[in-house]
Coordinates of C-alpha atoms in Angstrom, one line a residue:
Chain A
M1126 CA 20.1 -29.7 11.6
T1127 CA 20.3 -32.8 9.7
I1128 CA 19.0 -31.5 6.4
P1129 CA 22.0 -30.3 4.3
A1130 CA 22.1 -26.6 3.6
S1131 CA 21.8 -26.9 -0.2
L1132 CA 18.8 -29.1 0.0
R1133 CA 17.2 -26.7 2.5
K1134 CA 17.7 -23.8 0.3
W1135 CA 16.2 -25.7 -2.6
L1136 CA 13.2 -26.7 -0.5
L1137 CA 12.7 -23.2 0.6
S1138 CA 12.7 -21.9 -3.0
L1139 CA 10.1 -24.6 -3.8
G1140 CA 8.0 -23.4 -0.9
V1141 CA 8.2 -19.8 -2.0
A1142 CA 7.2 -20.8 -5.5
A1143 CA 4.3 -22.8 -4.2
V1144 CA 3.0 -19.9 -2.1
V1145 CA 3.3 -17.5 -5.1
A1146 CA 1.6 -20.0 -7.4
Y1147 CA -1.2 -20.6 -4.9
C1148 CA -2.0 -16.9 -4.6
L1149 CA -1.6 -15.9 -8.2
A1150 CA -2.7 -18.8 -10.4
P1151 CA -6.5 -18.1 -10.1
F1152 CA -5.9 -14.4 -10.7
Y1153 CA -3.7 -15.2 -13.7
W1154 CA -6.5 -17.4 -15.0
M1155 CA -9.0 -14.5 -14.8
L1156 CA -6.6 -12.3 -16.7
V1157 CA -5.9 -14.9 -19.4
S1158 CA -9.6 -15.7 -19.8
S1159 CA -10.5 -12.1 -20.1
L1160 CA -8.2 -11.8 -23.1
R1161 CA -9.6 -14.6 -25.1
R1162 CA -12.1 -14.3 -27.9
T1163 CA -15.7 -15.4 -27.0
S1164 CA -15.4 -18.2 -29.5
D1165 CA -12.4 -19.8 -27.7
I1166 CA -13.4 -19.0 -24.2
F1167 CA -13.4 -22.7 -23.3
D1168 CA -9.9 -23.2 -24.7
N1169 CA -7.8 -24.1 -21.6
S1170 CA -4.4 -23.2 -22.9
L1171 CA -2.2 -21.2 -20.6
L1172 CA -1.9 -18.3 -23.0
P1173 CA -4.6 -16.7 -25.0
S1174 CA -4.1 -17.0 -28.7
P1175 CA -5.0 -14.9 -30.4
L1176 CA -5.1 -12.1 -27.9
S1177 CA -8.4 -10.2 -28.1
L1178 CA -10.0 -7.3 -26.3
E1179 CA -13.4 -8.4 -27.4
N1180 CA -14.5 -9.0 -23.8
Y1181 CA -13.4 -5.6 -22.7
R1182 CA -15.4 -4.0 -25.5
A1183 CA -18.4 -6.1 -24.4
V1184 CA -18.1 -4.8 -20.8
F1185 CA -18.2 -1.2 -21.9
D1186 CA -21.2 -1.9 -24.1
P1187 CA -23.8 0.7 -23.0
S1188 CA -26.3 -2.1 -22.3
Q1189 CA -24.3 -3.3 -19.3
A1190 CA -24.1 0.1 -17.6
F1191 CA -20.8 -1.0 -16.2
T1192 CA -19.2 2.4 -16.4
R1193 CA -22.0 3.8 -14.3
A1194 CA -21.4 0.9 -11.8
L1195 CA -17.7 1.8 -11.5
L1196 CA -18.6 5.4 -10.9
N1197 CA -21.2 4.3 -8.2
S1198 CA -18.6 2.2 -6.5
L1199 CA -16.1 5.1 -6.6
V1200 CA -18.7 7.5 -5.0
V1201 CA -19.9 5.0 -2.4
A1202 CA -16.4 3.7 -1.4
G1203 CA -14.8 7.2 -1.6
V1204 CA -17.3 9.0 0.5
T1205 CA -17.4 6.1 3.0
T1206 CA -13.7 6.2 3.4
L1207 CA -13.5 10.0 3.8
L1208 CA -16.2 10.1 6.5
A1209 CA -14.7 7.1 8.3
L1210 CA -11.3 8.6 8.2
V1211 CA -12.3 12.0 9.6
L1212 CA -14.3 10.6 12.5
A1213 CA -11.7 7.9 13.2
T1214 CA -8.8 10.3 13.4
F1215 CA -10.3 12.1 16.4
T1216 CA -11.4 8.9 18.1
A1217 CA -8.1 7.2 17.5
Y1218 CA -6.1 10.1 18.8
A1219 CA -8.2 10.1 22.0
M1220 CA -7.6 6.3 22.3
A1221 CA -3.9 6.5 21.8
R1222 CA -3.1 9.6 23.8
L1223 CA -5.7 10.4 26.5
E1224 CA -6.4 8.5 29.6
F1225 CA -10.1 8.5 30.5
R1226 CA -12.6 6.3 32.3
L1227 CA -14.3 3.6 30.2
K1228 CA -11.6 3.9 27.5
R1229 CA -11.2 0.1 27.4
L1230 CA -14.9 -0.4 27.2
V1231 CA -15.2 2.2 24.4
L1232 CA -12.4 0.6 22.4
T1233 CA -13.8 -2.9 22.9
L1234 CA -17.3 -1.7 21.8
I1235 CA -15.9 -0.1 18.7
I1236 CA -13.9 -3.1 17.7
A1237 CA -16.7 -5.4 18.5
T1238 CA -19.0 -3.6 16.0
S1239 CA -16.7 -4.5 13.2
M1240 CA -17.3 -8.2 13.9
F1241 CA -21.1 -7.7 13.6
P1242 CA -22.9 -9.8 11.0
V1243 CA -23.7 -7.2 8.3
V1244 CA -27.0 -8.9 7.6
S1245 CA -28.2 -8.1 11.2
I1246 CA -28.0 -4.4 10.4
A1247 CA -28.9 -4.6 6.7
V1248 CA -32.4 -6.0 7.3
P1249 CA -33.6 -3.3 9.7
L1250 CA -31.8 -0.5 7.8
L1251 CA -33.4 -1.7 4.6
K1252 CA -36.8 -1.5 6.1
L1253 CA -36.0 2.0 7.5
F1254 CA -34.7 3.1 4.1
V1255 CA -37.8 1.8 2.4
D1256 CA -39.9 4.0 4.6
L1257 CA -37.6 7.0 4.1
G1258 CA -37.5 6.5 0.3
W1259 CA -33.8 6.0 0.4
V1260 CA -33.7 2.8 -1.6
N1261 CA -31.5 3.3 -4.7
T1262 CA -29.6 6.2 -3.2
Y1263 CA -26.0 6.6 -2.4
Q1264 CA -26.6 7.4 1.2
A1265 CA -28.5 4.1 1.6
M1266 CA -25.2 2.4 0.8
I1267 CA -22.8 4.8 2.5
V1268 CA -24.5 4.9 5.9
P1269 CA -24.6 1.2 6.6
S1270 CA -21.0 0.8 5.2
M1271 CA -19.9 3.0 8.1
S1272 CA -20.7 0.2 10.4
F1273 CA -17.6 -1.8 9.4
T1274 CA -15.3 0.9 7.9
L1275 CA -15.4 3.2 10.9
P1276 CA -14.2 0.5 13.4
L1277 CA -11.6 -0.6 11.0
A1278 CA -10.3 2.9 10.6
V1279 CA -10.3 3.5 14.4
W1280 CA -8.4 0.3 15.0
N1281 CA -5.8 1.0 12.4
L1282 CA -5.2 4.6 13.3
T1283 CA -5.1 3.9 17.1
A1284 CA -2.3 1.4 16.4
F1285 CA -0.5 4.0 14.3
F1286 CA -0.9 7.0 16.7
R1287 CA 0.5 4.8 19.5
Q1288 CA 3.7 4.4 17.5
L1289 CA 4.3 8.2 17.4
P1290 CA 6.4 9.3 20.3
D1291 CA 4.5 11.3 23.0
E1292 CA 7.4 13.7 23.3
L1293 CA 6.6 15.4 20.0
E1294 CA 3.4 16.9 21.3
Q1295 CA 4.8 17.6 24.7
A1296 CA 7.6 19.6 23.1
A1297 CA 5.1 21.5 21.0
M1298 CA 2.9 22.2 24.0
V1299 CA 5.9 23.4 26.1
D1300 CA 6.6 25.7 23.2
G1301 CA 3.2 27.2 23.7
C1302 CA 0.8 25.2 21.5
T1303 CA -2.5 24.1 22.9
R1304 CA -3.3 20.4 22.5
G1305 CA -5.5 21.1 19.5
Q1306 CA -2.7 23.0 17.8
A1307 CA -0.2 20.3 18.7
F1308 CA -2.5 17.8 17.1
R1309 CA -3.1 19.9 14.0
K1310 CA 0.4 21.1 13.4
V1311 CA 2.5 18.2 14.7
I1312 CA 0.5 15.0 14.7
I1313 CA -1.5 15.2 11.5
P1314 CA 1.5 15.8 9.3
L1315 CA 3.4 13.0 11.0
A1316 CA 0.4 10.8 10.8
A1317 CA 0.0 11.3 7.1
P1318 CA 1.4 7.9 6.1
G1319 CA -0.8 6.2 8.7
L1320 CA -3.8 8.1 7.5
F1321 CA -3.0 7.1 3.9
T1322 CA -2.6 3.4 4.8
T1323 CA -5.8 3.5 6.7
A1324 CA -7.5 5.1 3.8
I1325 CA -6.4 2.4 1.4
I1326 CA -7.5 -0.4 3.7
T1327 CA -10.8 1.2 4.4
F1328 CA -11.4 2.0 0.8
I1329 CA -10.7 -1.6 -0.2
A1330 CA -13.1 -2.9 2.4
A1331 CA -15.8 -0.4 1.2
W1332 CA -15.1 -1.1 -2.5
N1333 CA -15.5 -4.9 -1.9
E1334 CA -18.8 -4.6 0.0
F1335 CA -21.6 -6.6 -1.6
L1336 CA -24.5 -7.5 0.7
I1337 CA -25.5 -3.9 1.5
A1338 CA -25.1 -2.7 -2.1
L1339 CA -27.2 -5.7 -3.2
S1340 CA -30.0 -5.1 -0.7
M1341 CA -30.3 -1.4 -1.0
T1342 CA -30.5 -1.2 -4.8
N1343 CA -32.8 -2.6 -7.4
K1344 CA -32.1 -0.2 -10.3
P1345 CA -29.2 -1.2 -12.5
E1346 CA -28.0 2.4 -12.7
M1347 CA -27.5 2.6 -8.9
Q1348 CA -25.7 -0.7 -8.5
T1349 CA -22.0 -0.8 -7.4
A1350 CA -19.5 -2.7 -9.5
P1351 CA -19.5 -5.9 -7.5
V1352 CA -23.3 -6.1 -7.7
A1353 CA -23.3 -5.2 -11.4
I1354 CA -20.8 -7.9 -12.3
S1355 CA -22.7 -10.6 -10.4
K1356 CA -25.7 -9.7 -12.5
F1357 CA -24.0 -9.6 -15.9
S1358 CA -26.1 -11.4 -18.4
G1359 CA -25.4 -12.7 -21.8
A1360 CA -27.3 -12.0 -25.1
T1361 CA -29.7 -14.8 -24.2
Q1362 CA -30.5 -16.1 -20.8
F1363 CA -29.0 -19.5 -21.5
E1364 CA -25.5 -18.1 -22.1
T1365 CA -23.3 -17.1 -19.2
P1366 CA -20.9 -14.4 -20.5
F1367 CA -17.8 -15.7 -18.7
G1368 CA -15.5 -13.7 -20.9
S1369 CA -17.0 -10.3 -20.1
Q1370 CA -17.4 -11.4 -16.4
M1371 CA -13.7 -12.0 -16.2
A1372 CA -12.9 -8.8 -18.0
A1373 CA -15.1 -6.9 -15.6
G1374 CA -13.5 -8.7 -12.7
V1375 CA -10.1 -7.7 -13.9
L1376 CA -11.2 -4.1 -14.3
V1377 CA -12.6 -4.0 -10.8
T1378 CA -9.5 -5.7 -9.3
V1379 CA -6.6 -4.2 -11.2
P1380 CA -6.7 -0.7 -9.6
L1381 CA -6.7 -2.4 -6.2
V1382 CA -3.8 -4.7 -7.2
I1383 CA -1.8 -1.8 -8.4
V1384 CA -2.3 0.1 -5.2
V1385 CA -1.5 -3.0 -3.2
L1386 CA 1.7 -3.6 -5.1
L1387 CA 2.8 0.1 -4.7
F1388 CA 2.1 0.3 -1.0
Q1389 CA 2.5 -3.3 0.1
R1390 CA 4.9 -2.6 2.9
R1391 CA 2.6 -0.1 4.5
I1392 CA -0.5 -2.1 4.0
V1393 CA 1.1 -5.1 5.6
A1394 CA 2.1 -2.9 8.6
G1395 CA -1.4 -1.6 8.8
L1396 CA -3.1 -5.0 8.6
T1397 CA -0.9 -6.6 11.2
A1398 CA -0.8 -3.7 13.6
G1399 CA -3.3 -5.1 15.9
A1400 CA -2.3 -8.7 15.6
A1401 CA 1.5 -8.7 16.2
K1402 CA 1.2 -7.4 19.8
Chain B
M1035 CA 0.3 10.1 32.5
A1036 CA -2.4 12.6 31.6
E1037 CA -1.0 15.2 34.0
T1038 CA 2.3 15.4 32.1
R1039 CA 0.6 16.5 28.9
T1040 CA -1.7 19.2 30.1
P1041 CA -1.7 22.3 28.0
A1042 CA 0.7 24.0 30.4
R1043 CA 2.0 27.4 29.7
P1044 CA 5.8 27.5 29.5
V1045 CA 7.1 27.6 33.0
P1046 CA 9.9 30.0 33.9
P1047 CA 12.9 28.0 35.3
D1048 CA 12.6 29.6 38.8
A1049 CA 9.0 28.5 39.1
R1050 CA 10.0 24.8 39.1
R1051 CA 11.8 25.2 42.4
E1052 CA 8.6 25.9 44.2
P1053 CA 7.5 23.3 46.7
P1054 CA 5.6 20.9 44.4
A1055 CA 3.0 19.3 46.6
A1056 CA -0.1 21.4 46.7
P1057 CA -0.1 23.2 43.3
A1058 CA 0.8 19.9 41.5
R1059 CA -2.2 18.2 42.9
R1060 CA -4.5 21.0 42.0
R1061 CA -3.2 21.1 38.5
R1062 CA -3.6 17.4 38.1
A1063 CA -7.3 17.5 39.1
R1064 CA -8.0 20.2 36.7
A1065 CA -6.1 18.5 33.9
T1066 CA -8.0 15.2 34.3
A1067 CA -11.3 17.0 34.0
G1068 CA -10.1 18.7 30.9
T1069 CA -8.8 15.5 29.4
A1070 CA -12.1 13.7 30.1
R1071 CA -14.0 16.5 28.4
L1072 CA -11.6 16.4 25.4
A1073 CA -11.8 12.6 25.2
A1074 CA -15.6 12.8 25.3
L1075 CA -15.6 15.4 22.5
L1076 CA -13.3 13.3 20.3
V1077 CA -14.9 10.0 20.8
S1078 CA -18.6 11.0 20.7
P1079 CA -18.9 11.5 16.9
T1080 CA -17.8 7.9 16.3
L1081 CA -20.0 6.5 19.0
L1082 CA -22.9 8.5 17.7
V1083 CA -22.5 7.2 14.2
L1084 CA -22.0 3.6 15.5
A1085 CA -25.2 4.0 17.6
V1086 CA -27.1 5.0 14.5
V1087 CA -25.7 2.3 12.2
V1088 CA -25.3 -0.6 14.6
L1089 CA -27.1 -0.1 17.9
Y1090 CA -30.4 1.3 16.4
P1091 CA -30.7 -1.4 13.7
T1092 CA -30.0 -4.1 16.4
V1093 CA -32.8 -2.8 18.6
V1094 CA -35.1 -2.6 15.5
A1095 CA -34.1 -6.1 14.5
L1096 CA -35.1 -7.4 17.9
Q1097 CA -38.4 -5.6 17.8
Q1098 CA -39.0 -6.5 14.2
S1099 CA -38.4 -10.2 14.9
L1100 CA -41.6 -10.2 16.9
Y1101 CA -43.8 -9.1 14.0
G1102 CA -45.1 -11.2 11.1
A1103 CA -45.6 -10.5 7.4
R1104 CA -48.5 -8.3 6.3
R1105 CA -51.4 -10.4 5.2
L1106 CA -54.7 -9.8 3.3
D1107 CA -57.3 -8.4 5.6
P1108 CA -60.2 -10.9 5.3
R1109 CA -62.7 -8.1 5.9
T1110 CA -61.5 -5.5 3.3
G1111 CA -59.6 -7.8 0.9
F1112 CA -56.7 -5.3 1.0
V1113 CA -53.2 -5.9 2.3
E1114 CA -53.0 -4.9 5.9
E1115 CA -51.5 -1.5 6.7
T1116 CA -49.5 -2.7 9.7
E1117 CA -47.6 -5.9 10.4
P1118 CA -49.2 -8.2 12.9
F1119 CA -47.5 -8.8 16.3
V1120 CA -46.7 -12.4 16.5
G1121 CA -44.6 -12.5 19.6
L1122 CA -42.0 -15.2 19.5
Q1123 CA -43.6 -17.1 16.7
N1124 CA -40.8 -16.3 14.2
F1125 CA -38.4 -17.9 16.7
A1126 CA -40.6 -20.8 17.5
A1127 CA -41.1 -21.5 13.8
I1128 CA -37.5 -22.8 13.6
F1129 CA -38.5 -25.7 15.8
G1130 CA -41.6 -26.4 13.6
E1131 CA -42.0 -27.9 10.2
A1132 CA -40.9 -24.7 8.4
G1133 CA -37.7 -24.8 10.4
S1134 CA -35.9 -27.2 8.1
R1135 CA -34.6 -24.4 5.9
F1136 CA -33.3 -22.5 8.9
W1137 CA -31.5 -25.6 10.3
N1138 CA -30.0 -26.4 7.0
A1139 CA -28.7 -22.9 6.8
F1140 CA -27.5 -23.1 10.4
W1141 CA -25.5 -26.3 9.8
N1142 CA -24.2 -25.0 6.5
T1143 CA -22.9 -21.9 8.3
T1144 CA -21.3 -24.0 11.0
F1145 CA -19.8 -26.5 8.6
F1146 CA -18.3 -23.8 6.4
T1147 CA -16.9 -22.0 9.5
V1148 CA -15.3 -25.1 10.9
T1149 CA -13.8 -26.4 7.7
T1150 CA -12.6 -23.1 6.2
V1151 CA -11.1 -21.8 9.4
L1152 CA -9.3 -25.2 10.0
L1153 CA -7.9 -25.3 6.5
E1154 CA -7.0 -21.6 6.4
T1155 CA -5.1 -21.9 9.7
L1156 CA -3.1 -24.9 8.6
I1157 CA -2.3 -23.5 5.2
G1158 CA -1.8 -20.0 6.6
V1159 CA 0.7 -21.2 9.2
A1160 CA 2.6 -23.2 6.6
M1161 CA 2.8 -20.2 4.4
A1162 CA 4.0 -18.0 7.3
L1163 CA 6.7 -20.5 8.1
I1164 CA 7.9 -20.5 4.5
M1165 CA 7.8 -16.8 4.2
H1166 CA 9.6 -16.3 7.5
R1167 CA 12.5 -18.5 6.4
A1168 CA 12.7 -17.1 2.9
F1169 CA 15.3 -14.5 2.2
R1170 CA 15.1 -14.2 -1.5
G1171 CA 11.8 -13.3 -3.1
R1172 CA 10.3 -12.0 0.1
A1173 CA 8.9 -8.8 -1.6
L1174 CA 7.4 -10.9 -4.3
V1175 CA 5.7 -13.3 -1.8
R1176 CA 4.4 -10.4 0.3
A1177 CA 3.0 -8.7 -2.8
S1178 CA 1.3 -11.9 -4.0
I1179 CA -0.3 -12.9 -0.7
L1180 CA -2.0 -9.5 -0.7
I1181 CA -3.7 -10.1 -4.0
P1182 CA -6.3 -12.7 -2.9
W1183 CA -7.1 -10.4 -0.1
A1184 CA -7.6 -7.3 -2.4
I1185 CA -9.8 -9.0 -4.9
P1186 CA -13.4 -8.3 -4.1
T1187 CA -15.3 -11.4 -2.8
A1188 CA -17.9 -10.9 -5.5
V1189 CA -15.1 -11.2 -8.1
T1190 CA -13.6 -14.2 -6.3
G1191 CA -17.0 -15.9 -6.6
L1192 CA -17.2 -15.3 -10.3
L1193 CA -13.6 -16.3 -10.8
W1194 CA -14.1 -19.6 -9.1
R1195 CA -17.4 -20.2 -10.9
W1196 CA -15.5 -19.9 -14.1
I1197 CA -12.7 -22.2 -12.8
F1198 CA -15.4 -24.7 -11.6
N1199 CA -17.4 -24.5 -14.8
S1200 CA -18.2 -27.9 -16.3
D1201 CA -15.8 -27.2 -19.2
G1202 CA -13.5 -25.2 -17.0
I1203 CA -9.9 -25.5 -16.0
A1204 CA -10.6 -27.4 -12.7
N1205 CA -12.2 -30.3 -14.5
T1206 CA -9.5 -30.2 -17.3
L1207 CA -6.8 -30.5 -14.6
L1208 CA -8.6 -33.2 -12.8
G1209 CA -9.3 -35.0 -16.1
H1210 CA -12.7 -35.8 -14.7
Q1211 CA -16.1 -34.2 -15.0
V1212 CA -17.5 -32.8 -11.8
L1213 CA -20.5 -30.5 -11.8
W1214 CA -19.1 -28.3 -9.1
T1215 CA -21.7 -25.5 -9.2
T1216 CA -24.8 -27.6 -9.0
E1217 CA -26.4 -28.7 -5.8
G1218 CA -24.6 -31.3 -3.7
F1219 CA -21.5 -31.9 -1.7
H1220 CA -19.2 -30.6 -4.5
A1221 CA -20.9 -27.2 -4.3
K1222 CA -19.9 -27.1 -0.6
A1223 CA -16.4 -28.1 -1.6
A1224 CA -16.3 -25.4 -4.3
V1225 CA -17.2 -22.7 -1.7
I1226 CA -14.7 -24.0 0.8
I1227 CA -11.9 -24.1 -1.8
A1228 CA -12.6 -20.6 -3.0
D1229 CA -12.9 -19.2 0.5
V1230 CA -9.7 -20.9 1.7
W1231 CA -7.9 -19.5 -1.4
K1232 CA -9.0 -16.0 -0.6
T1233 CA -8.3 -15.9 3.1
A1234 CA -5.5 -18.4 3.9
P1235 CA -2.8 -15.9 2.7
F1236 CA -4.3 -13.3 5.1
V1237 CA -4.0 -15.7 8.0
G1238 CA -0.4 -16.3 6.8
L1239 CA 0.2 -12.6 6.9
L1240 CA -1.0 -12.2 10.5
V1241 CA 1.0 -15.3 11.7
L1242 CA 4.1 -14.0 9.9
A1243 CA 3.8 -10.7 11.7
G1244 CA 3.7 -12.8 15.0
L1245 CA 6.7 -14.8 13.9
Q1246 CA 8.8 -11.8 13.2
V1247 CA 8.6 -10.4 16.7
I1248 CA 10.1 -13.6 18.2
P1249 CA 13.8 -12.8 18.8
N1250 CA 16.3 -15.1 17.1
E1251 CA 18.3 -15.6 20.3
V1252 CA 15.5 -17.7 21.7
Y1253 CA 16.0 -20.2 18.9
E1254 CA 19.7 -20.1 19.2
A1255 CA 19.5 -20.8 22.9
A1256 CA 17.2 -23.7 22.3
R1257 CA 19.4 -25.1 19.5
I1258 CA 22.4 -25.0 21.8
D1259 CA 20.4 -26.8 24.5
G1260 CA 19.8 -29.5 21.9
A1261 CA 16.2 -29.0 21.0
G1262 CA 15.3 -30.4 17.6
I1263 CA 13.2 -28.7 14.9
L1264 CA 9.9 -30.2 16.1
R1265 CA 10.5 -29.4 19.7
R1266 CA 11.5 -25.8 18.8
F1267 CA 8.3 -25.5 16.8
R1268 CA 6.1 -26.9 19.6
H1269 CA 7.7 -25.2 22.6
I1270 CA 8.9 -21.9 21.1
T1271 CA 7.2 -21.0 17.9
L1272 CA 3.6 -22.1 18.8
P1273 CA 3.4 -20.5 22.2
L1274 CA 5.0 -17.3 21.1
V1275 CA 3.0 -16.9 18.0
K1276 CA -0.2 -17.9 19.8
P1277 CA -1.6 -14.4 20.3
A1278 CA -1.2 -13.5 16.6
L1279 CA -2.7 -16.8 15.6
L1280 CA -5.6 -16.5 18.0
V1281 CA -6.5 -13.0 16.6
A1282 CA -6.3 -14.4 13.1
V1283 CA -8.5 -17.4 13.9
L1284 CA -11.0 -15.3 15.8
F1285 CA -11.3 -12.8 12.9
R1286 CA -11.6 -15.5 10.4
T1287 CA -14.2 -17.4 12.5
L1288 CA -16.4 -14.4 12.9
D1289 CA -16.0 -13.6 9.2
A1290 CA -16.9 -17.1 8.1
L1291 CA -20.0 -17.1 10.3
R1292 CA -21.5 -14.2 8.3
M1293 CA -20.4 -15.6 4.9
F1294 CA -22.6 -14.3 2.1
D1295 CA -21.1 -13.2 -1.1
L1296 CA -19.1 -16.2 -2.0
P1297 CA -21.8 -18.9 -2.0
Y1298 CA -24.3 -16.4 -3.3
I1299 CA -22.3 -15.7 -6.4
L1300 CA -20.4 -19.0 -6.8
I1301 CA -23.4 -21.3 -6.5
G1302 CA -26.5 -19.0 -6.3
A1303 CA -29.3 -17.8 -4.1
Q1304 CA -31.7 -20.3 -2.5
K1305 CA -29.4 -23.3 -3.1
T1306 CA -29.9 -25.8 -0.3
S1307 CA -26.4 -27.1 -0.2
V1308 CA -24.7 -23.8 0.4
E1309 CA -27.3 -21.5 1.9
T1310 CA -25.9 -19.8 5.0
L1311 CA -27.8 -17.9 7.7
S1312 CA -26.8 -14.5 6.2
M1313 CA -28.1 -15.7 2.8
L1314 CA -31.3 -16.9 4.4
A1315 CA -31.9 -13.7 6.3
Q1316 CA -31.2 -11.6 3.2
D1317 CA -33.5 -13.7 1.0
Q1318 CA -36.3 -13.3 3.5
A1319 CA -35.8 -9.6 3.7
A1320 CA -35.6 -9.3 -0.1
N1321 CA -39.0 -10.9 -0.2
V1322 CA -40.4 -8.4 2.4
R1323 CA -40.7 -11.0 5.1
F1324 CA -38.9 -8.7 7.6
G1325 CA -40.2 -10.6 10.7
P1326 CA -38.5 -14.0 9.9
A1327 CA -35.5 -12.2 8.3
S1328 CA -35.0 -10.2 11.5
A1329 CA -35.4 -13.3 13.7
Y1330 CA -32.7 -15.2 11.6
A1331 CA -30.5 -12.1 11.8
V1332 CA -30.9 -12.0 15.6
I1333 CA -30.1 -15.7 15.9
L1334 CA -26.9 -15.2 13.8
F1335 CA -26.0 -12.2 15.9
V1336 CA -26.3 -14.2 19.1
Y1337 CA -24.4 -17.1 17.5
V1338 CA -21.5 -14.7 16.6
F1339 CA -21.6 -13.1 20.0
L1340 CA -21.5 -16.5 21.8
I1341 CA -18.5 -17.7 19.7
A1342 CA -16.6 -14.5 20.3
L1343 CA -17.3 -14.7 24.0
A1344 CA -16.2 -18.3 24.1
F1345 CA -13.0 -17.4 22.3
V1346 CA -12.2 -14.6 24.7
R1347 CA -13.2 -16.6 27.8
L1348 CA -11.5 -19.9 26.9
L1349 CA -8.4 -18.7 25.3
G1350 CA -7.9 -15.3 26.9
A1351 CA -7.3 -13.7 23.6
D1352 CA -6.7 -10.0 24.1
V1353 CA -8.4 -9.0 20.9
V1354 CA -8.5 -5.4 21.9
G1355 CA -4.9 -5.1 20.8
D1356 CA -3.6 -3.4 23.9
D1357 CA 0.0 -2.3 23.8
G1358 CA 2.6 -1.8 26.5
K1359 CA 0.4 0.7 28.3
V1360 CA -1.3 -2.1 30.2
K1361 CA 0.5 -1.7 33.4
R1362 CA -0.2 2.0 33.7
R1363 CA -3.8 1.5 32.7
R1364 CA -4.3 -1.1 35.3
R1365 CA -3.1 1.4 37.9
L1366 CA -5.5 4.0 36.7
L1367 CA -8.5 1.8 36.0
P1368 CA -9.9 -1.0 38.0
R1369 CA -9.2 -4.1 36.1
R1370 CA -12.0 -5.1 33.9
P1371 CA -12.8 -8.7 33.0
Q1372 CA -11.8 -9.3 29.4
G1373 CA -15.0 -10.8 28.3
V1374 CA -16.5 -7.7 26.9
A1375 CA -14.9 -8.1 23.5
A1376 CA -18.0 -9.2 21.7

């Protein structure tokens, strides 16, 4: 190579800095803005001075019902993740371990559903739920969310189960376990990290869902956090409360960011499992 | 393969010396039937749920798209009980005068898809190449590229609306007033910038995973043979990373085609310059015009399907994510054309 080693090293560090800045700068801006006082929200300095928690207090003002929205998000995303995980575990095990006719077709169909435009299912389901009286209920958000979380979980878990060596179950079965016992006693404990990773990825997908939650609710107390934030209003209709919007954004995001930072290695492995083949 | 994993009872050592032919075949037949039953049992709950939440709504959408909105009954003066059957009128309407909103949304969707996927791929590949070479700060980079992915799109929309505010940081940095979030080309630009920010790192992540499975020896050999950096990139990196890149581009394309949250929150509903097909369909449904809403949703569905099909057919992307079992499976199953992936 013609570029000297020292220059190369320097360019590389510059590249790394650029990537990190690209990813983090807007997030940093949200954080900084959320910590300003309302009176200096348009101050574009890089650090908030003075630091103020005013916006966070505004977010938790009872008039915004934001605590309730966080709780709704937790219920909807949590139940969706749990259901998707249970169903996907069985399916993924069959996909990874059993040979059966139409397997390829089944896997293709399951993955294909995750690429479905959500609006195509949201419109008919909305109509159905209107008839059933399900509008403004948790199940009206959980059921449609299965359409994308379930394929995601199946895809992730299948990739994970394939990595576990076959011999483990065979050994267990030679020792007298049935396949079901081998699955329960050998595979599930070994798959715990994979299940956990899948749970995180599925939960993030469900937590971030917007279109379904927007369509299926019209009462503020049933909205999920993303919908509630998008509808935050100021004291008057002419004022956009950017400060409290940013504070709410931080509150919705920070738990995810912490989880992502703690388990980044696993999440990356889970996300790229299908792509790196 | 299946026969080796049957729930066989522990076999006493002597038993193995028996002539294998006949009993083995019988056992295999039984095992396969059992495996099929087990597979059906394990797979059916998922298929059942997907049938309810995907297949059923799709069929209903198709049917619904043939019905119009309830009107006032001229005889009674009340709103009609049932929706009138209008046949293909909802679809035909897009070619009529009222179709301008549809075509605008259609072209917006297409424009956003092409521009964002193109930019995301370029930036993502650049990011992946940097991350692949970097030895220091790798953990930091990996953690930071996950952050745009983890932020809910709704929050991303708000965040960029704040950045693009008329007194916001974007205009301060540019030293120039642009009314980003009002109608016009800059609204489109704002949506594209925000979307590229959110998803280019994800493309980078997938491409990086592809890069990491290329053995270093391949590069060494090429270097010894005198291939320069550009030649190595074109003839080694690109072909070998192609499968990962194609999966990333396919995922991103299908995702961009159904874009909703970002323009909805960043610019607003019913804004001509950024309305996508998803937004249009949702808006119609929210206004209880289920017929046209379903028709738009069906058109979007067909559009997504065609693009996915084109991808798989033209580029042969094995999006199913098969692993090394391909050979064995081909022996057991008749080879299926790969075009089913949509």
